[in-house]
Each structure stands twice: as C-alpha cells, then as structure tokens.
C-alpha cells in the first residue's frame, strides 16, 4: 500500500474511532517540479456531524477550504472506497484529474462515468480497505444502508 492510501486508511480508522463510517480520503498535490504532498485530509463524518453530505471526499475538500482551480488540476484524490455519485460529482466539478480508490468490492461508485469524463481512476483492491468495510457493514448494516441511500 502506498503512503497516500495508507494516510486515507488512517483517516478511515479515525472516523471509526469517532463512531462513524470508516471511509477516509486525502488530497495529494503533485505540482510539477515539487515532491507530492498531502494538502488535505478527511473522513466520513455523517454520523458525527448529523450531516447528509459529509462523505470522506467531501470532508477532505471542505477541510482544504477555498483554492483556485489550478490547485485541483494538480491533485489526486485518494479514498479508501470507490467514490459515490455525489463525491464523483465534486471531483468533476473541481477538475481533479486522478482518483485512487482503495477498493470497490463493497461499493462501486460511477467509476466508468469518471473515466468517460477524462478522470484517471485506479482501484487498488487493498485487502485492509476491503476488510475494514466488510467488518463495518456486517456490524452496522443500518448505518451503511443509510449512508449509501438504501
């Protein structure tokens, strides 16, 4: 597992420790000529904040604050889970060109749509990410079903 996916997984575990849904994300800035670096972190906070929209990717973007469009064009969104339609829409809105998802076995968002819009999508199928979600879904099916709109 690469360091950025590991950082997203740490965010997911933080969310779980807060009583939330264990999905994490980090936004990595990859400016030409500079070393890549994490510029924002987030985790699913729907439970903790009583929010309808605070998915990990949305939380990550909110935590970054306002920036010009050129910042997003040099970023990769790392998430422990395939981004849902809402989060994929935000990725497209801000022009983030690359997504690395930890896994898409427990949930697969509109990856093909992202690709059709020019976003590079890589799915790691990381066993730690898969196991974390499987255990959470088995233990808390009501929270999972609420989060994904079932």
mmCIF file with all atom_site columns, C-alpha atoms in Angstrom:
data_model
loop_
_atom_site.group_PDB
_atom_site.id
_atom_site.type_symbol
_atom_site.label_atom_id
_atom_site.label_alt_id
_atom_site.label_comp_id
_atom_site.label_asym_id
_atom_site.label_entity_id
_atom_site.label_seq_id
_atom_site.pdbx_PDB_ins_code
_atom_site.Cartn_x
_atom_site.Cartn_y
_atom_site.Cartn_z
_atom_site.occupancy
_atom_site.B_iso_or_equiv
_atom_site.pdbx_formal_charge
_atom_site.auth_seq_id
_atom_site.auth_comp_id
_atom_site.auth_asym_id
_atom_site.auth_atom_id
_atom_site.pdbx_PDB_model_num
ATOM 1   C CA . UNK A 1 1   ? 0.000   0.000  0.000   1.00 0.00 ? 1   UNK A CA 1
ATOM 2   C CA . UNK A 1 2   ? 1.407   3.392  -0.914  1.00 0.00 ? 2   UNK A CA 1
ATOM 3   C CA . UNK A 1 3   ? 1.814   6.164  1.644   1.00 0.00 ? 3   UNK A CA 1
ATOM 4   C CA . UNK A 1 4   ? -1.174  8.186  0.452   1.00 0.00 ? 4   UNK A CA 1
ATOM 5   C CA . UNK A 1 5   ? -3.607  5.299  0.545   1.00 0.00 ? 5   UNK A CA 1
ATOM 6   C CA . UNK A 1 6   ? -2.187  4.479  3.982   1.00 0.00 ? 6   UNK A CA 1
ATOM 7   C CA . UNK A 1 7   ? -2.956  8.062  5.058   1.00 0.00 ? 7   UNK A CA 1
ATOM 8   C CA . UNK A 1 8   ? -6.530  7.703  3.749   1.00 0.00 ? 8   UNK A CA 1
ATOM 9   C CA . UNK A 1 9   ? -6.854  4.442  5.692   1.00 0.00 ? 9   UNK A CA 1
ATOM 10  C CA . UNK A 1 10  ? -5.678  6.226  8.850   1.00 0.00 ? 10  UNK A CA 1
ATOM 11  C CA . UNK A 1 11  ? -8.465  8.763  8.277   1.00 0.00 ? 11  UNK A CA 1
ATOM 12  C CA . UNK A 1 12  ? -10.974 5.911  7.887   1.00 0.00 ? 12  UNK A CA 1
ATOM 13  C CA . UNK A 1 13  ? -9.852  4.402  11.176  1.00 0.00 ? 13  UNK A CA 1
ATOM 14  C CA . UNK A 1 14  ? -10.136 7.820  12.837  1.00 0.00 ? 14  UNK A CA 1
ATOM 15  C CA . UNK A 1 15  ? -13.730 8.061  11.632  1.00 0.00 ? 15  UNK A CA 1
ATOM 16  C CA . UNK A 1 16  ? -14.481 4.598  13.003  1.00 0.00 ? 16  UNK A CA 1
ATOM 17  C CA . UNK A 1 17  ? -12.960 5.537  16.368  1.00 0.00 ? 17  UNK A CA 1
ATOM 18  C CA . UNK A 1 18  ? -15.350 8.522  16.469  1.00 0.00 ? 18  UNK A CA 1
ATOM 19  C CA . UNK A 1 19  ? -18.349 6.230  15.945  1.00 0.00 ? 19  UNK A CA 1
ATOM 20  C CA . UNK A 1 20  ? -18.633 6.981  12.238  1.00 0.00 ? 20  UNK A CA 1
ATOM 21  C CA . UNK A 1 21  ? -18.403 5.144  8.950   1.00 0.00 ? 21  UNK A CA 1
ATOM 22  C CA . UNK A 1 22  ? -14.806 4.086  8.205   1.00 0.00 ? 22  UNK A CA 1
ATOM 23  C CA . UNK A 1 23  ? -14.060 5.775  4.901   1.00 0.00 ? 23  UNK A CA 1
ATOM 24  C CA . UNK A 1 24  ? -11.118 8.144  4.583   1.00 0.00 ? 24  UNK A CA 1
ATOM 25  C CA . UNK A 1 25  ? -9.640  10.407 1.935   1.00 0.00 ? 25  UNK A CA 1
ATOM 26  C CA . UNK A 1 26  ? -6.598  12.565 1.301   1.00 0.00 ? 26  UNK A CA 1
ATOM 27  C CA . UNK A 1 27  ? -5.930  15.059 -1.466  1.00 0.00 ? 27  UNK A CA 1
ATOM 28  C CA . UNK A 1 28  ? -2.373  14.978 -2.797  1.00 0.00 ? 28  UNK A CA 1
ATOM 29  C CA . UNK A 1 29  ? -0.898  17.939 -4.648  1.00 0.00 ? 29  UNK A CA 1
ATOM 30  C CA . UNK A 1 30  ? 1.508   16.888 -7.387  1.00 0.00 ? 30  UNK A CA 1
ATOM 31  C CA . UNK A 1 31  ? 2.908   20.150 -8.719  1.00 0.00 ? 31  UNK A CA 1
ATOM 32  C CA . UNK A 1 32  ? 5.466   19.601 -11.481 1.00 0.00 ? 32  UNK A CA 1
ATOM 33  C CA . UNK A 1 33  ? 8.961   20.068 -10.098 1.00 0.00 ? 33  UNK A CA 1
ATOM 34  C CA . UNK A 1 34  ? 7.918   19.545 -6.463  1.00 0.00 ? 34  UNK A CA 1
ATOM 35  C CA . UNK A 1 35  ? 7.539   16.469 -4.321  1.00 0.00 ? 35  UNK A CA 1
ATOM 36  C CA . UNK A 1 36  ? 3.916   15.293 -3.955  1.00 0.00 ? 36  UNK A CA 1
ATOM 37  C CA . UNK A 1 37  ? 2.337   16.239 -0.633  1.00 0.00 ? 37  UNK A CA 1
ATOM 38  C CA . UNK A 1 38  ? -0.944  15.815 1.186   1.00 0.00 ? 38  UNK A CA 1
ATOM 39  C CA . UNK A 1 39  ? -2.781  19.140 1.275   1.00 0.00 ? 39  UNK A CA 1
ATOM 40  C CA . UNK A 1 40  ? -5.996  17.949 2.903   1.00 0.00 ? 40  UNK A CA 1
ATOM 41  C CA . UNK A 1 41  ? -7.457  15.021 4.823   1.00 0.00 ? 41  UNK A CA 1
ATOM 42  C CA . UNK A 1 42  ? -10.955 13.932 5.663   1.00 0.00 ? 42  UNK A CA 1
ATOM 43  C CA . UNK A 1 43  ? -13.147 11.082 6.742   1.00 0.00 ? 43  UNK A CA 1
ATOM 44  C CA . UNK A 1 44  ? -16.822 10.278 6.597   1.00 0.00 ? 44  UNK A CA 1
ATOM 45  C CA . UNK A 1 45  ? -18.483 12.399 9.314   1.00 0.00 ? 45  UNK A CA 1
ATOM 46  C CA . UNK A 1 46  ? -22.160 11.868 8.512   1.00 0.00 ? 46  UNK A CA 1
ATOM 47  C CA . UNK A 1 47  ? -22.814 10.268 11.895  1.00 0.00 ? 47  UNK A CA 1
ATOM 48  C CA . UNK A 1 48  ? -20.599 12.573 13.932  1.00 0.00 ? 48  UNK A CA 1
ATOM 49  C CA . UNK A 1 49  ? -21.980 15.779 12.377  1.00 0.00 ? 49  UNK A CA 1
ATOM 50  C CA . UNK A 1 50  ? -25.526 14.640 11.633  1.00 0.00 ? 50  UNK A CA 1
ATOM 51  C CA . UNK A 1 51  ? -24.755 15.517 8.014   1.00 0.00 ? 51  UNK A CA 1
ATOM 52  C CA . UNK A 1 52  ? -26.369 14.284 4.840   1.00 0.00 ? 52  UNK A CA 1
ATOM 53  C CA . UNK A 1 53  ? -23.299 15.044 2.719   1.00 0.00 ? 53  UNK A CA 1
ATOM 54  C CA . UNK A 1 54  ? -20.129 14.745 4.803   1.00 0.00 ? 54  UNK A CA 1
ATOM 55  C CA . UNK A 1 55  ? -18.610 11.778 2.970   1.00 0.00 ? 55  UNK A CA 1
ATOM 56  C CA . UNK A 1 56  ? -14.837 11.357 3.218   1.00 0.00 ? 56  UNK A CA 1
ATOM 57  C CA . UNK A 1 57  ? -14.087 13.065 -0.087  1.00 0.00 ? 57  UNK A CA 1
ATOM 58  C CA . UNK A 1 58  ? -16.489 15.934 0.685   1.00 0.00 ? 58  UNK A CA 1
ATOM 59  C CA . UNK A 1 59  ? -14.952 16.327 4.149   1.00 0.00 ? 59  UNK A CA 1
ATOM 60  C CA . UNK A 1 60  ? -11.483 16.374 2.590   1.00 0.00 ? 60  UNK A CA 1
ATOM 61  C CA . UNK A 1 61  ? -12.496 19.103 0.132   1.00 0.00 ? 61  UNK A CA 1
ATOM 62  C CA . UNK A 1 62  ? -14.230 21.112 2.856   1.00 0.00 ? 62  UNK A CA 1
ATOM 63  C CA . UNK A 1 63  ? -11.161 20.863 5.089   1.00 0.00 ? 63  UNK A CA 1
ATOM 64  C CA . UNK A 1 64  ? -8.993  22.227 2.269   1.00 0.00 ? 64  UNK A CA 1
ATOM 65  C CA . UNK A 1 65  ? -11.005 25.418 2.015   1.00 0.00 ? 65  UNK A CA 1
ATOM 66  C CA . UNK A 1 66  ? -11.140 27.726 -0.980  1.00 0.00 ? 66  UNK A CA 1
ATOM 67  C CA . UNK A 1 67  ? -8.485  27.466 -3.667  1.00 0.00 ? 67  UNK A CA 1
ATOM 68  C CA . UNK A 1 68  ? -8.180  28.409 -7.304  1.00 0.00 ? 68  UNK A CA 1
ATOM 69  C CA . UNK A 1 69  ? -8.977  25.826 -9.952  1.00 0.00 ? 69  UNK A CA 1
ATOM 70  C CA . UNK A 1 70  ? -5.336  25.314 -10.876 1.00 0.00 ? 70  UNK A CA 1
ATOM 71  C CA . UNK A 1 71  ? -4.633  23.729 -7.476  1.00 0.00 ? 71  UNK A CA 1
ATOM 72  C CA . UNK A 1 72  ? -7.196  20.967 -8.049  1.00 0.00 ? 72  UNK A CA 1
ATOM 73  C CA . UNK A 1 73  ? -5.869  20.255 -11.553 1.00 0.00 ? 73  UNK A CA 1
ATOM 74  C CA . UNK A 1 74  ? -2.584  19.120 -9.986  1.00 0.00 ? 74  UNK A CA 1
ATOM 75  C CA . UNK A 1 75  ? -4.187  16.790 -7.426  1.00 0.00 ? 75  UNK A CA 1
ATOM 76  C CA . UNK A 1 76  ? -5.038  13.166 -6.895  1.00 0.00 ? 76  UNK A CA 1
ATOM 77  C CA . UNK A 1 77  ? -7.896  12.174 -4.591  1.00 0.00 ? 77  UNK A CA 1
ATOM 78  C CA . UNK A 1 78  ? -7.092  9.053  -2.604  1.00 0.00 ? 78  UNK A CA 1
ATOM 79  C CA . UNK A 1 79  ? -10.077 7.372  -0.962  1.00 0.00 ? 79  UNK A CA 1
ATOM 80  C CA . UNK A 1 80  ? -10.378 4.057  0.831   1.00 0.00 ? 80  UNK A CA 1
ATOM 81  C CA . UNK A 1 81  ? -13.584 3.334  -1.114  1.00 0.00 ? 81  UNK A CA 1
ATOM 82  C CA . UNK A 1 82  ? -14.775 3.980  -4.650  1.00 0.00 ? 82  UNK A CA 1
ATOM 83  C CA . UNK A 1 83  ? -16.333 7.484  -4.656  1.00 0.00 ? 83  UNK A CA 1
ATOM 84  C CA . UNK A 1 84  ? -20.130 7.656  -4.794  1.00 0.00 ? 84  UNK A CA 1
ATOM 85  C CA . UNK A 1 85  ? -22.065 9.776  -7.315  1.00 0.00 ? 85  UNK A CA 1
ATOM 86  C CA . UNK A 1 86  ? -22.025 12.847 -5.044  1.00 0.00 ? 86  UNK A CA 1
ATOM 87  C CA . UNK A 1 87  ? -18.286 12.681 -4.407  1.00 0.00 ? 87  UNK A CA 1
ATOM 88  C CA . UNK A 1 88  ? -17.587 11.880 -8.060  1.00 0.00 ? 88  UNK A CA 1
ATOM 89  C CA . UNK A 1 89  ? -19.564 14.998 -8.978  1.00 0.00 ? 89  UNK A CA 1
ATOM 90  C CA . UNK A 1 90  ? -17.363 17.097 -6.691  1.00 0.00 ? 90  UNK A CA 1
ATOM 91  C CA . UNK A 1 91  ? -14.247 15.527 -8.227  1.00 0.00 ? 91  UNK A CA 1
ATOM 92  C CA . UNK A 1 92  ? -15.530 16.528 -11.673 1.00 0.00 ? 92  UNK A CA 1
ATOM 93  C CA . UNK A 1 93  ? -16.666 19.976 -10.530 1.00 0.00 ? 93  UNK A CA 1
ATOM 94  C CA . UNK A 1 94  ? -13.226 20.853 -9.212  1.00 0.00 ? 94  UNK A CA 1
ATOM 95  C CA . UNK A 1 95  ? -11.368 19.224 -12.106 1.00 0.00 ? 95  UNK A CA 1
ATOM 96  C CA . UNK A 1 96  ? -9.421  16.701 -10.043 1.00 0.00 ? 96  UNK A CA 1
ATOM 97  C CA . UNK A 1 97  ? -7.833  14.553 -12.749 1.00 0.00 ? 97  UNK A CA 1
ATOM 98  C CA . UNK A 1 98  ? -6.891  11.436 -10.803 1.00 0.00 ? 98  UNK A CA 1
ATOM 99  C CA . UNK A 1 99  ? -8.593  9.168  -8.260  1.00 0.00 ? 99  UNK A CA 1
ATOM 100 C CA . UNK A 1 100 ? -7.055  6.238  -6.424  1.00 0.00 ? 100 UNK A CA 1
ATOM 101 C CA . UNK A 1 101 ? -9.623  4.094  -4.613  1.00 0.00 ? 101 UNK A CA 1
ATOM 102 C CA . UNK A 1 102 ? -8.618  1.563  -2.001  1.00 0.00 ? 102 UNK A CA 1
ATOM 103 C CA . UNK A 1 103 ? -11.348 -0.811 -3.110  1.00 0.00 ? 103 UNK A CA 1
ATOM 104 C CA . UNK A 1 104 ? -14.628 -1.167 -4.978  1.00 0.00 ? 104 UNK A CA 1
ATOM 105 C CA . UNK A 1 105 ? -15.784 -4.615 -3.879  1.00 0.00 ? 105 UNK A CA 1
ATOM 106 C CA . UNK A 1 106 ? -18.035 -3.460 -1.035  1.00 0.00 ? 106 UNK A CA 1
ATOM 107 C CA . UNK A 1 107 ? -19.284 -0.469 -3.050  1.00 0.00 ? 107 UNK A CA 1
ATOM 108 C CA . UNK A 1 108 ? -18.569 0.651  -6.600  1.00 0.00 ? 108 UNK A CA 1
ATOM 109 C CA . UNK A 1 109 ? -19.334 4.244  -7.486  1.00 0.00 ? 109 UNK A CA 1
ATOM 110 C CA . UNK A 1 110 ? -19.645 5.617  -11.032 1.00 0.00 ? 110 UNK A CA 1
ATOM 111 C CA . UNK A 1 111 ? -16.040 4.884  -11.963 1.00 0.00 ? 111 UNK A CA 1
ATOM 112 C CA . UNK A 1 112 ? -16.847 4.434  -15.647 1.00 0.00 ? 112 UNK A CA 1
ATOM 113 C CA . UNK A 1 113 ? -18.535 7.837  -15.710 1.00 0.00 ? 113 UNK A CA 1
ATOM 114 C CA . UNK A 1 114 ? -15.476 9.453  -14.130 1.00 0.00 ? 114 UNK A CA 1
ATOM 115 C CA . UNK A 1 115 ? -13.305 7.770  -16.746 1.00 0.00 ? 115 UNK A CA 1
ATOM 116 C CA . UNK A 1 116 ? -15.612 8.915  -19.546 1.00 0.00 ? 116 UNK A CA 1
ATOM 117 C CA . UNK A 1 117 ? -15.044 12.473 -18.311 1.00 0.00 ? 117 UNK A CA 1
ATOM 118 C CA . UNK A 1 118 ? -11.259 12.115 -18.511 1.00 0.00 ? 118 UNK A CA 1
ATOM 119 C CA . UNK A 1 119 ? -10.518 11.227 -14.882 1.00 0.00 ? 119 UNK A CA 1
ATOM 120 C CA . UNK A 1 120 ? -7.885  8.551  -14.350 1.00 0.00 ? 120 UNK A CA 1
ATOM 121 C CA . UNK A 1 121 ? -9.329  6.021  -11.870 1.00 0.00 ? 121 UNK A CA 1
ATOM 122 C CA . UNK A 1 122 ? -7.141  3.368  -10.258 1.00 0.00 ? 122 UNK A CA 1
ATOM 123 C CA . UNK A 1 123 ? -8.571  0.786  -7.870  1.00 0.00 ? 123 UNK A CA 1
ATOM 124 C CA . UNK A 1 124 ? -6.030  -0.870 -5.570  1.00 0.00 ? 124 UNK A CA 1
ATOM 125 C CA . UNK A 1 125 ? -8.310  -3.644 -4.207  1.00 0.00 ? 125 UNK A CA 1
ATOM 126 C CA . UNK A 1 126 ? -6.397  -3.274 -0.960  1.00 0.00 ? 126 UNK A CA 1
ATOM 127 C CA . UNK A 1 127 ? -7.250  -6.057 1.490   1.00 0.00 ? 127 UNK A CA 1
ATOM 128 C CA . UNK A 1 128 ? -7.109  -3.765 4.551   1.00 0.00 ? 128 UNK A CA 1
ATOM 129 C CA . UNK A 1 129 ? -9.629  -1.397 2.973   1.00 0.00 ? 129 UNK A CA 1
ATOM 130 C CA . UNK A 1 130 ? -11.885 -4.283 1.936   1.00 0.00 ? 130 UNK A CA 1
ATOM 131 C CA . UNK A 1 131 ? -11.766 -5.942 5.360   1.00 0.00 ? 131 UNK A CA 1
ATOM 132 C CA . UNK A 1 132 ? -12.433 -2.687 7.212   1.00 0.00 ? 132 UNK A CA 1
ATOM 133 C CA . UNK A 1 133 ? -15.600 -2.073 5.184   1.00 0.00 ? 133 UNK A CA 1
ATOM 134 C CA . UNK A 1 134 ? -16.784 -5.690 5.335   1.00 0.00 ? 134 UNK A CA 1
ATOM 135 C CA . UNK A 1 135 ? -16.481 -5.738 9.119   1.00 0.00 ? 135 UNK A CA 1
ATOM 136 C CA . UNK A 1 136 ? -18.246 -2.385 9.442   1.00 0.00 ? 136 UNK A CA 1
ATOM 137 C CA . UNK A 1 137 ? -21.100 -3.346 7.116   1.00 0.00 ? 137 UNK A CA 1
ATOM 138 C CA . UNK A 1 138 ? -21.620 -6.634 8.990   1.00 0.00 ? 138 UNK A CA 1
ATOM 139 C CA . UNK A 1 139 ? -21.644 -4.862 12.373  1.00 0.00 ? 139 UNK A CA 1
ATOM 140 C CA . UNK A 1 140 ? -23.659 -1.766 11.336  1.00 0.00 ? 140 UNK A CA 1
ATOM 141 C CA . UNK A 1 141 ? -25.822 -2.544 8.300   1.00 0.00 ? 141 UNK A CA 1
ATOM 142 C CA . UNK A 1 142 ? -28.333 0.190  9.216   1.00 0.00 ? 142 UNK A CA 1
ATOM 143 C CA . UNK A 1 143 ? -25.652 2.918  9.144   1.00 0.00 ? 143 UNK A CA 1
ATOM 144 C CA . UNK A 1 144 ? -24.204 1.591  5.915   1.00 0.00 ? 144 UNK A CA 1
ATOM 145 C CA . UNK A 1 145 ? -27.618 1.396  4.236   1.00 0.00 ? 145 UNK A CA 1
ATOM 146 C CA . UNK A 1 146 ? -28.415 4.937  5.387   1.00 0.00 ? 146 UNK A CA 1
ATOM 147 C CA . UNK A 1 147 ? -25.106 6.245  4.078   1.00 0.00 ? 147 UNK A CA 1
ATOM 148 C CA . UNK A 1 148 ? -25.484 4.796  0.589   1.00 0.00 ? 148 UNK A CA 1
ATOM 149 C CA . UNK A 1 149 ? -29.193 5.554  0.343   1.00 0.00 ? 149 UNK A CA 1
ATOM 150 C CA . UNK A 1 150 ? -30.669 2.067  0.590   1.00 0.00 ? 150 UNK A CA 1
#
